[in-house]
Coordinates of N, CA, C and O in Angstrom, one line a residue:
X1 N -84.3 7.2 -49.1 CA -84.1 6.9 -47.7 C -83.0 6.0 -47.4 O -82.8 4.9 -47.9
X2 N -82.2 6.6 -46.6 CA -81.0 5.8 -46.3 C -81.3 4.1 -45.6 O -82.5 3.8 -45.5
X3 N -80.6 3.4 -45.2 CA -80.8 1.9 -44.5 C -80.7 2.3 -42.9 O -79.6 2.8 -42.9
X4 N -81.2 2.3 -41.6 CA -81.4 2.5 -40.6 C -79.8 2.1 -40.0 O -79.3 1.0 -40.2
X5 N -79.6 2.5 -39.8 CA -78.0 1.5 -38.6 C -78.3 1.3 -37.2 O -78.4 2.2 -36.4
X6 N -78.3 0.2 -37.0 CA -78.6 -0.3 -35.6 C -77.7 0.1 -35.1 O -76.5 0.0 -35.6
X7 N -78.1 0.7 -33.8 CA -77.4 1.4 -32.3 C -76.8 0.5 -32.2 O -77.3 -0.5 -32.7
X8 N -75.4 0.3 -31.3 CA -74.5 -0.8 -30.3 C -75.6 -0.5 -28.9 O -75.9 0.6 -28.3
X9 N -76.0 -1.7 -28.6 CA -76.3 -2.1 -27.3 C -75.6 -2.0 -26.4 O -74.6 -2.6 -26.6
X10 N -75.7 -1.4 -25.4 CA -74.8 -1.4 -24.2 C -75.9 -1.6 -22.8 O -76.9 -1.0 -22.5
X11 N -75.1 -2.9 -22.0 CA -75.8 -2.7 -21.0 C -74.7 -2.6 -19.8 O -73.5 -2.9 -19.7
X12 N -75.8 -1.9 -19.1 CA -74.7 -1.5 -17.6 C -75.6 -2.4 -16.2 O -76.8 -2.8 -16.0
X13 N -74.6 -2.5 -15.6 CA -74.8 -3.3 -14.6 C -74.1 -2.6 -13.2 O -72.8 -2.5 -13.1
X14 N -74.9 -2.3 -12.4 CA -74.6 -1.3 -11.3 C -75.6 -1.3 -10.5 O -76.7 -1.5 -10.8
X15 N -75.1 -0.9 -8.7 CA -76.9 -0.4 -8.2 C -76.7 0.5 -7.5 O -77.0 0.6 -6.3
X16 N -75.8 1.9 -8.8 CA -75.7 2.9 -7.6 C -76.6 4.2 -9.5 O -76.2 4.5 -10.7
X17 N -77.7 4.4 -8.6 CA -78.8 5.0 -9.7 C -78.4 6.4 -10.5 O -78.4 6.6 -11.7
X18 N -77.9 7.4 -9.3 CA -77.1 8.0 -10.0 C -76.3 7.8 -11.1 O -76.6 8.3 -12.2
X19 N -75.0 6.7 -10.9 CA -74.6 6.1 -12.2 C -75.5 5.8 -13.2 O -75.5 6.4 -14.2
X20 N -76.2 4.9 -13.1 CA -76.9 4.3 -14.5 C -77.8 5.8 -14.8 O -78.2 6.1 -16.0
X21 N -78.1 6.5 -14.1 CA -78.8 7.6 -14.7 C -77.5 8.9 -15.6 O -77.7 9.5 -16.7
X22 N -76.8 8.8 -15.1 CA -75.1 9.4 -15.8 C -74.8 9.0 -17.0 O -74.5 9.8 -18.0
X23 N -74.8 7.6 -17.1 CA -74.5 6.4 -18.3 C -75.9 6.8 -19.6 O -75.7 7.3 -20.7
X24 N -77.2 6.5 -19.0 CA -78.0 7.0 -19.9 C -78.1 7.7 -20.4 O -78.2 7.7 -21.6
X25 N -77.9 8.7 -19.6 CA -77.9 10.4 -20.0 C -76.9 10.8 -21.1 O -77.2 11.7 -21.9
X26 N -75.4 10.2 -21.2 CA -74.6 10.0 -21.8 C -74.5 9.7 -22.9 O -74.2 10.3 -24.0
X27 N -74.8 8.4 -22.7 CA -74.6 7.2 -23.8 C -75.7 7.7 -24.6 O -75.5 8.1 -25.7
X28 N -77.0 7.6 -24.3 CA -77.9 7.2 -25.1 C -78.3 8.6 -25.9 O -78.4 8.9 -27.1
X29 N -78.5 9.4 -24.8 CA -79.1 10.8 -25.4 C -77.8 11.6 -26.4 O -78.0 12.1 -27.5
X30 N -76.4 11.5 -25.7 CA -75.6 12.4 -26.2 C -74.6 11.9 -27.3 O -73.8 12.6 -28.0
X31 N -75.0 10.3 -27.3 CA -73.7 9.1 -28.2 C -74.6 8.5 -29.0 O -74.4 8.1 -30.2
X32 N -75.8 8.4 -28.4 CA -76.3 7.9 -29.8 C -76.8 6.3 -29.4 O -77.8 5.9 -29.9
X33 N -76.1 5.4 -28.6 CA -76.2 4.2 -28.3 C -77.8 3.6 -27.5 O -78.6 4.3 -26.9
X34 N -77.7 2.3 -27.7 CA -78.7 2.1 -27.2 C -78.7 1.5 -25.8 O -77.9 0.6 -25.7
X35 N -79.2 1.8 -24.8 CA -78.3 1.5 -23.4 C -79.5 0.6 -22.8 O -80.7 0.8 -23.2
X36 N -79.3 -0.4 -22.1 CA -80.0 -1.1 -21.3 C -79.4 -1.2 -20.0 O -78.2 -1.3 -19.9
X37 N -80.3 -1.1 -18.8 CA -79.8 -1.2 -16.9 C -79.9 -2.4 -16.2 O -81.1 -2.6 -15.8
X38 N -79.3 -3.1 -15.9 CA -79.5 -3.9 -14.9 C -78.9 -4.0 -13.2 O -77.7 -4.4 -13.0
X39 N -79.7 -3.7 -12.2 CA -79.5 -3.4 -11.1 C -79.5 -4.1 -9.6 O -79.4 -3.7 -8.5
X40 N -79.5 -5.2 -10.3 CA -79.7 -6.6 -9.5 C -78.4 -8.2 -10.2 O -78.4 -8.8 -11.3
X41 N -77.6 -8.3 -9.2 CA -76.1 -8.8 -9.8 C -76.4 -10.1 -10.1 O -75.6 -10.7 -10.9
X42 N -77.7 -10.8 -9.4 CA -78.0 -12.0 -9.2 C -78.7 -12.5 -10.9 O -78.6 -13.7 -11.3
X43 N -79.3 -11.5 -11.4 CA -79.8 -12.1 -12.6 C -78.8 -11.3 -14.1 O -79.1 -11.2 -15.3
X44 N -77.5 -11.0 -13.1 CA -77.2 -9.5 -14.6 C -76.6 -10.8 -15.6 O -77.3 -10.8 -16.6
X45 N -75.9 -11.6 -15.5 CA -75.4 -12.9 -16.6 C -76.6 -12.7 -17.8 O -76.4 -12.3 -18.9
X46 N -78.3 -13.2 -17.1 CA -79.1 -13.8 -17.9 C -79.4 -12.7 -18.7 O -79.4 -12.8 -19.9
X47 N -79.6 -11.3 -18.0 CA -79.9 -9.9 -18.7 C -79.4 -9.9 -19.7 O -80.0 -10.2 -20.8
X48 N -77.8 -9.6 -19.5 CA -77.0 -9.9 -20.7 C -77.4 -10.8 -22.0 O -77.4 -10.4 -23.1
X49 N -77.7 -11.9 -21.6 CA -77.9 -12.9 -22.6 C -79.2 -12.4 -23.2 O -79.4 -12.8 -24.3
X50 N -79.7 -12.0 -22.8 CA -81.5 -12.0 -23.4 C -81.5 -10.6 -23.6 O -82.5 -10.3 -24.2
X51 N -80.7 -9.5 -23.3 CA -80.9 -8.2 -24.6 C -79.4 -8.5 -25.3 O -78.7 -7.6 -25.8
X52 N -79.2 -9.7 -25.3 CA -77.8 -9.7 -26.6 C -77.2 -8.5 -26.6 O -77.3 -7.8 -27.6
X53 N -76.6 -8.0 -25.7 CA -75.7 -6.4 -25.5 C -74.3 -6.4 -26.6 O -73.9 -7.6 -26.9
X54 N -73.6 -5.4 -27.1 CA -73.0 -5.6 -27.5 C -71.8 -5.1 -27.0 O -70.7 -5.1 -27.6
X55 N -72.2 -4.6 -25.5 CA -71.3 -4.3 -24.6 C -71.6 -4.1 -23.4 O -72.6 -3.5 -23.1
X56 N -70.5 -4.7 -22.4 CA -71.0 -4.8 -20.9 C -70.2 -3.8 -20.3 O -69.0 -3.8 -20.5
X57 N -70.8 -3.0 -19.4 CA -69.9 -1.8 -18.6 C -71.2 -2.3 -17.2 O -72.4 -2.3 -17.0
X58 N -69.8 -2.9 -16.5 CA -70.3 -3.5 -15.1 C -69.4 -3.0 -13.5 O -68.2 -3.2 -13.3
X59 N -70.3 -2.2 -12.3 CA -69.2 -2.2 -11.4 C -68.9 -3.6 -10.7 O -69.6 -4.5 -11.1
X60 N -67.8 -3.9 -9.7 CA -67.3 -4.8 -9.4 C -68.4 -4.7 -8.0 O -69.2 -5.7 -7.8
X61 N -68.3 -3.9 -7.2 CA -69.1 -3.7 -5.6 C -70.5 -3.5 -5.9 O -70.9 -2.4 -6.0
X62 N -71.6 -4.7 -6.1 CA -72.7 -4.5 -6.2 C -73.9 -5.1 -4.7 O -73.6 -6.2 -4.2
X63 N -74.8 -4.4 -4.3 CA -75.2 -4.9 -3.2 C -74.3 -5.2 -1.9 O -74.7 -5.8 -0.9
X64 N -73.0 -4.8 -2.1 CA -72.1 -4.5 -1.2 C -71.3 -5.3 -0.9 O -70.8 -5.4 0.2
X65 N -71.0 -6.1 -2.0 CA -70.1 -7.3 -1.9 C -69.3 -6.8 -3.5 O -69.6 -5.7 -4.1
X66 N -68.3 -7.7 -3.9 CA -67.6 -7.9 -5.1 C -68.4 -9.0 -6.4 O -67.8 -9.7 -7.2
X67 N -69.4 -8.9 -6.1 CA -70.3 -9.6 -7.2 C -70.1 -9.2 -9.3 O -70.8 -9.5 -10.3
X68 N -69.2 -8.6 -9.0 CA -68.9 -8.3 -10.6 C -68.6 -9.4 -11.2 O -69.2 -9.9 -12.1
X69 N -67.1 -9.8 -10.1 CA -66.0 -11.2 -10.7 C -67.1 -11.9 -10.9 O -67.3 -12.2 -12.1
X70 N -68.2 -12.3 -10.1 CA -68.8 -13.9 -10.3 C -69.6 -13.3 -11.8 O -69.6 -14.1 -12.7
X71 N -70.4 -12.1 -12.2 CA -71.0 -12.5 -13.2 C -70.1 -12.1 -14.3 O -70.3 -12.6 -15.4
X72 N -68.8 -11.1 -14.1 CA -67.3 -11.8 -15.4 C -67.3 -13.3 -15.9 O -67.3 -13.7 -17.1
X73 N -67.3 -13.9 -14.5 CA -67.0 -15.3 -15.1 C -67.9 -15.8 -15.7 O -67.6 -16.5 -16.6
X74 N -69.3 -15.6 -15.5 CA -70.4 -16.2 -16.1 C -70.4 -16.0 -17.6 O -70.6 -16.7 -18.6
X75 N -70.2 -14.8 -17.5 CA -70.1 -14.0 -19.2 C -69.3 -15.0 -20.1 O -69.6 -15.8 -21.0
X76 N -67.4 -14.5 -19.2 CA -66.5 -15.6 -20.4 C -66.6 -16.5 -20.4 O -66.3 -17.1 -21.4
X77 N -67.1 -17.3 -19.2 CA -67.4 -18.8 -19.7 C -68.3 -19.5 -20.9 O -68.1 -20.6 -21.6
X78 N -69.3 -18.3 -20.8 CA -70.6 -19.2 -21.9 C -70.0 -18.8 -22.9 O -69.4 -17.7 -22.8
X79 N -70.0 -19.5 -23.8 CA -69.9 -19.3 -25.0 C -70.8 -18.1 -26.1 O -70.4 -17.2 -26.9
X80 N -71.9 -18.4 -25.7 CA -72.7 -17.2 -26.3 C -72.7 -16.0 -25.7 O -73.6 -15.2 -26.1
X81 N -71.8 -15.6 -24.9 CA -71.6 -14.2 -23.8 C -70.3 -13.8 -23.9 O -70.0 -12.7 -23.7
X82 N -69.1 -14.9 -24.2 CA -68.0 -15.0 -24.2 C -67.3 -13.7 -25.4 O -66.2 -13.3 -25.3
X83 N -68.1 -13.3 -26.2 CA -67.2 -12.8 -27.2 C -67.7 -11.2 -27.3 O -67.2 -10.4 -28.1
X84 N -69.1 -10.8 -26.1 CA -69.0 -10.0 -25.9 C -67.9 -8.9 -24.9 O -67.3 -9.4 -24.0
X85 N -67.6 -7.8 -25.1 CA -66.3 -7.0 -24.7 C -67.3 -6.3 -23.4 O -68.5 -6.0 -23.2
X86 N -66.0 -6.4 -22.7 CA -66.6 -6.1 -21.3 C -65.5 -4.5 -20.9 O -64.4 -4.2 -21.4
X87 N -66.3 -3.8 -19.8 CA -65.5 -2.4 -19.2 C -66.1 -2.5 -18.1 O -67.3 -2.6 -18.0
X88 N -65.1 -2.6 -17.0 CA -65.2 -2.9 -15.4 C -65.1 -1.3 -15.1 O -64.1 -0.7 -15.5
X89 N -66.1 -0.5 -14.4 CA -66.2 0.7 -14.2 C -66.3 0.6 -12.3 O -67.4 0.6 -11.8
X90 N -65.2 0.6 -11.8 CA -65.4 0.6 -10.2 C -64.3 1.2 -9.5 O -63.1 1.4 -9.8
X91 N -65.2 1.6 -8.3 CA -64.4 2.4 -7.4 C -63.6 1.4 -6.3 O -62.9 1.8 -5.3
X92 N -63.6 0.1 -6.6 CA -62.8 -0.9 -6.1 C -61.5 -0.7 -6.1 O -61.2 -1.2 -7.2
X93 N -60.2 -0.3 -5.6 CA -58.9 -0.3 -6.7 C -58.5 -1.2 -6.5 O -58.2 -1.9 -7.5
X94 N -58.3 -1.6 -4.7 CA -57.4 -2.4 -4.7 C -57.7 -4.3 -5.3 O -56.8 -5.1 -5.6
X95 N -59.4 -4.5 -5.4 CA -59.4 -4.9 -6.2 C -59.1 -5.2 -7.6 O -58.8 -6.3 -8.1
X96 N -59.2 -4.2 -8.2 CA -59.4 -3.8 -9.9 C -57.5 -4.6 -9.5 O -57.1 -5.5 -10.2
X97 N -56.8 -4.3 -8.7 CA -55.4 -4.0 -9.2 C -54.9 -6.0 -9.2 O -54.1 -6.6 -10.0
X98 N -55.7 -6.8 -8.0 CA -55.9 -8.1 -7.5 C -55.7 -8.6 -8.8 O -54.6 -9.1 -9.1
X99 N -56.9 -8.5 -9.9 CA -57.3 -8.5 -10.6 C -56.3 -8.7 -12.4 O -55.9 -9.6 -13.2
X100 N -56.2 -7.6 -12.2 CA -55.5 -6.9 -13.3 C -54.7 -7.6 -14.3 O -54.8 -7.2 -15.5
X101 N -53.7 -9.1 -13.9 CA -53.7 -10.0 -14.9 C -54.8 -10.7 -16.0 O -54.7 -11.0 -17.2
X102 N -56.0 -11.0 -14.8 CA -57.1 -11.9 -15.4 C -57.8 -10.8 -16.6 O -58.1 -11.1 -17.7
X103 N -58.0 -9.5 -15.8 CA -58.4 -8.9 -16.9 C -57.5 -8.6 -18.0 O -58.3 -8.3 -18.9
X104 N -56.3 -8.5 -18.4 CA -55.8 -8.1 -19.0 C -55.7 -9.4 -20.3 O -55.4 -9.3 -21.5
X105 N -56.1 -10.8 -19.6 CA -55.8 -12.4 -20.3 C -57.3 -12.2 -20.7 O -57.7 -13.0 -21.5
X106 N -58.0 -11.4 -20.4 CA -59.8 -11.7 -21.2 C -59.6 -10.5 -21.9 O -60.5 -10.3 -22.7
X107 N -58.8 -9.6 -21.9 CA -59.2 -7.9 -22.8 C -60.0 -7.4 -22.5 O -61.0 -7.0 -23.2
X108 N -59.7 -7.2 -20.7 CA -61.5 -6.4 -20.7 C -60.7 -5.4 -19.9 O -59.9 -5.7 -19.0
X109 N -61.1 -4.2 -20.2 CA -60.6 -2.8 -20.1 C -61.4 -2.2 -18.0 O -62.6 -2.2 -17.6
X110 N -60.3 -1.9 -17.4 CA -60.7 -1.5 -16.0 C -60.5 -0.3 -15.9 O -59.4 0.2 -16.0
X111 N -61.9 0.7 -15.7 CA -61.6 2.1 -15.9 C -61.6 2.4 -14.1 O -62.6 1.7 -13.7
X112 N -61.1 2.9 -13.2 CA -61.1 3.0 -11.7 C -62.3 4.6 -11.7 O -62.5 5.4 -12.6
X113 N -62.9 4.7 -10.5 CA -63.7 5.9 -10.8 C -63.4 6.5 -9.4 O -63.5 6.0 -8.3
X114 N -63.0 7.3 -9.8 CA -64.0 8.5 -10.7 C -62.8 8.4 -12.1 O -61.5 8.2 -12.1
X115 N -63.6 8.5 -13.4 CA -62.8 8.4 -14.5 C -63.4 9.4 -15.4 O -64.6 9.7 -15.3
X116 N -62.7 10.0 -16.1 CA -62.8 11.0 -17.3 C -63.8 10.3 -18.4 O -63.9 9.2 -19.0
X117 N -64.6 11.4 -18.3 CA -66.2 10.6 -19.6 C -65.4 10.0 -21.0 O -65.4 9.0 -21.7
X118 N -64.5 11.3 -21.1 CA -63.5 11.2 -22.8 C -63.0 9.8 -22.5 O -63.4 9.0 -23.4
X119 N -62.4 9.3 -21.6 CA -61.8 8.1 -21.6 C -62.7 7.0 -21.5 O -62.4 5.9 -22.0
X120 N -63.8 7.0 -21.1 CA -65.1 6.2 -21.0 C -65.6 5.9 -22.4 O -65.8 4.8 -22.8
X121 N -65.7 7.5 -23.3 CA -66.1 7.1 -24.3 C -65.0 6.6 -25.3 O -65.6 5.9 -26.2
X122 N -63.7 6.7 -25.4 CA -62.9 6.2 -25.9 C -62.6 4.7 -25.9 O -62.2 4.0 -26.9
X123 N -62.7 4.3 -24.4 CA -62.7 2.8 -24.6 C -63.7 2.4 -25.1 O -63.5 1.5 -26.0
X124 N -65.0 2.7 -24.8 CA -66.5 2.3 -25.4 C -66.1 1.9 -26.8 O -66.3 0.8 -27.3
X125 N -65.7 2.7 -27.4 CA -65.4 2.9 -29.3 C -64.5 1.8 -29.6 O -64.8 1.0 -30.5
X126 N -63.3 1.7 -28.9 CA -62.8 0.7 -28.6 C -62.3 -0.6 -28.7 O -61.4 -1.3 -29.2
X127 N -63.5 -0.8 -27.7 CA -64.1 -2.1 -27.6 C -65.1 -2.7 -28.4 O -65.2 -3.9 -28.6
X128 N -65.6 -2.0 -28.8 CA -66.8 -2.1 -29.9 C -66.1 -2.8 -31.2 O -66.2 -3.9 -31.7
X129 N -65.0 -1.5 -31.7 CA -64.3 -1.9 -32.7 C -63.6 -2.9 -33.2 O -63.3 -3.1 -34.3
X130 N -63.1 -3.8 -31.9 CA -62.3 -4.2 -31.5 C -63.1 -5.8 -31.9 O -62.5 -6.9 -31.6

């Protein structure tokens, strides 16, 4: 019997259900990964920290505000959250574009949506690797 290989953790943070039902459906059934949802922006930081993800795919417009940035920052700040790799998945542009330095100074990858799955899963792999 071979040694088991732990799935990469991925959690998504969104509260549009369709998506996180897309993402699962995807990720977990068709890639293999292990996916965790979080749908409430106010607690996604702690989420993160307590299923130890080994990757964060978060939109920026959650509950109808721009609540992504604040739990970005929460992430790179802590130290224990900090070295996880993040993918900003939103239909924000002109945000994402506001943006685009800071993310580019943290290496966190901004896919604009509607985005190609191949490119979704390509950064995933990625970032992982990375």
């Amino acid at each position: 019997m071979g040694e088991q290989v732990r799935r990469a953790r991925i959690a998504v943070i969104n509260d549009d259900t369709a998506f996180l039902d897309l993402m699962r459906d995807l990720l977990e059934n068709e890639e293999n990964y292990d996916v965790v949802v979080c749908k409430e922006w106010d607690n996604a930081y702690q989420f993160v920290k307590n299923e130890q993800a080994d990757l964060v795919i978060l939109d920026i417009r959650i509950g109808g505000e721009e609540h992504g940035w604040t739990i970005l920052n929460l992430l790179t700040l802590d130290p224990a959250t900090r070295r996880i790799p993040a993918i900003v998945c939103s239909a924000a542009i002109q945000s994402l574009h506001e943006h685009h330095e800071m993310l580019s100074k943290l290496g966190i990858h901004a896919l604009a949506k509607p985005f190609d799955l191949d490119t979704l899963l390509a950064t995933i792999e990625a970032s992982l690797d990375g």
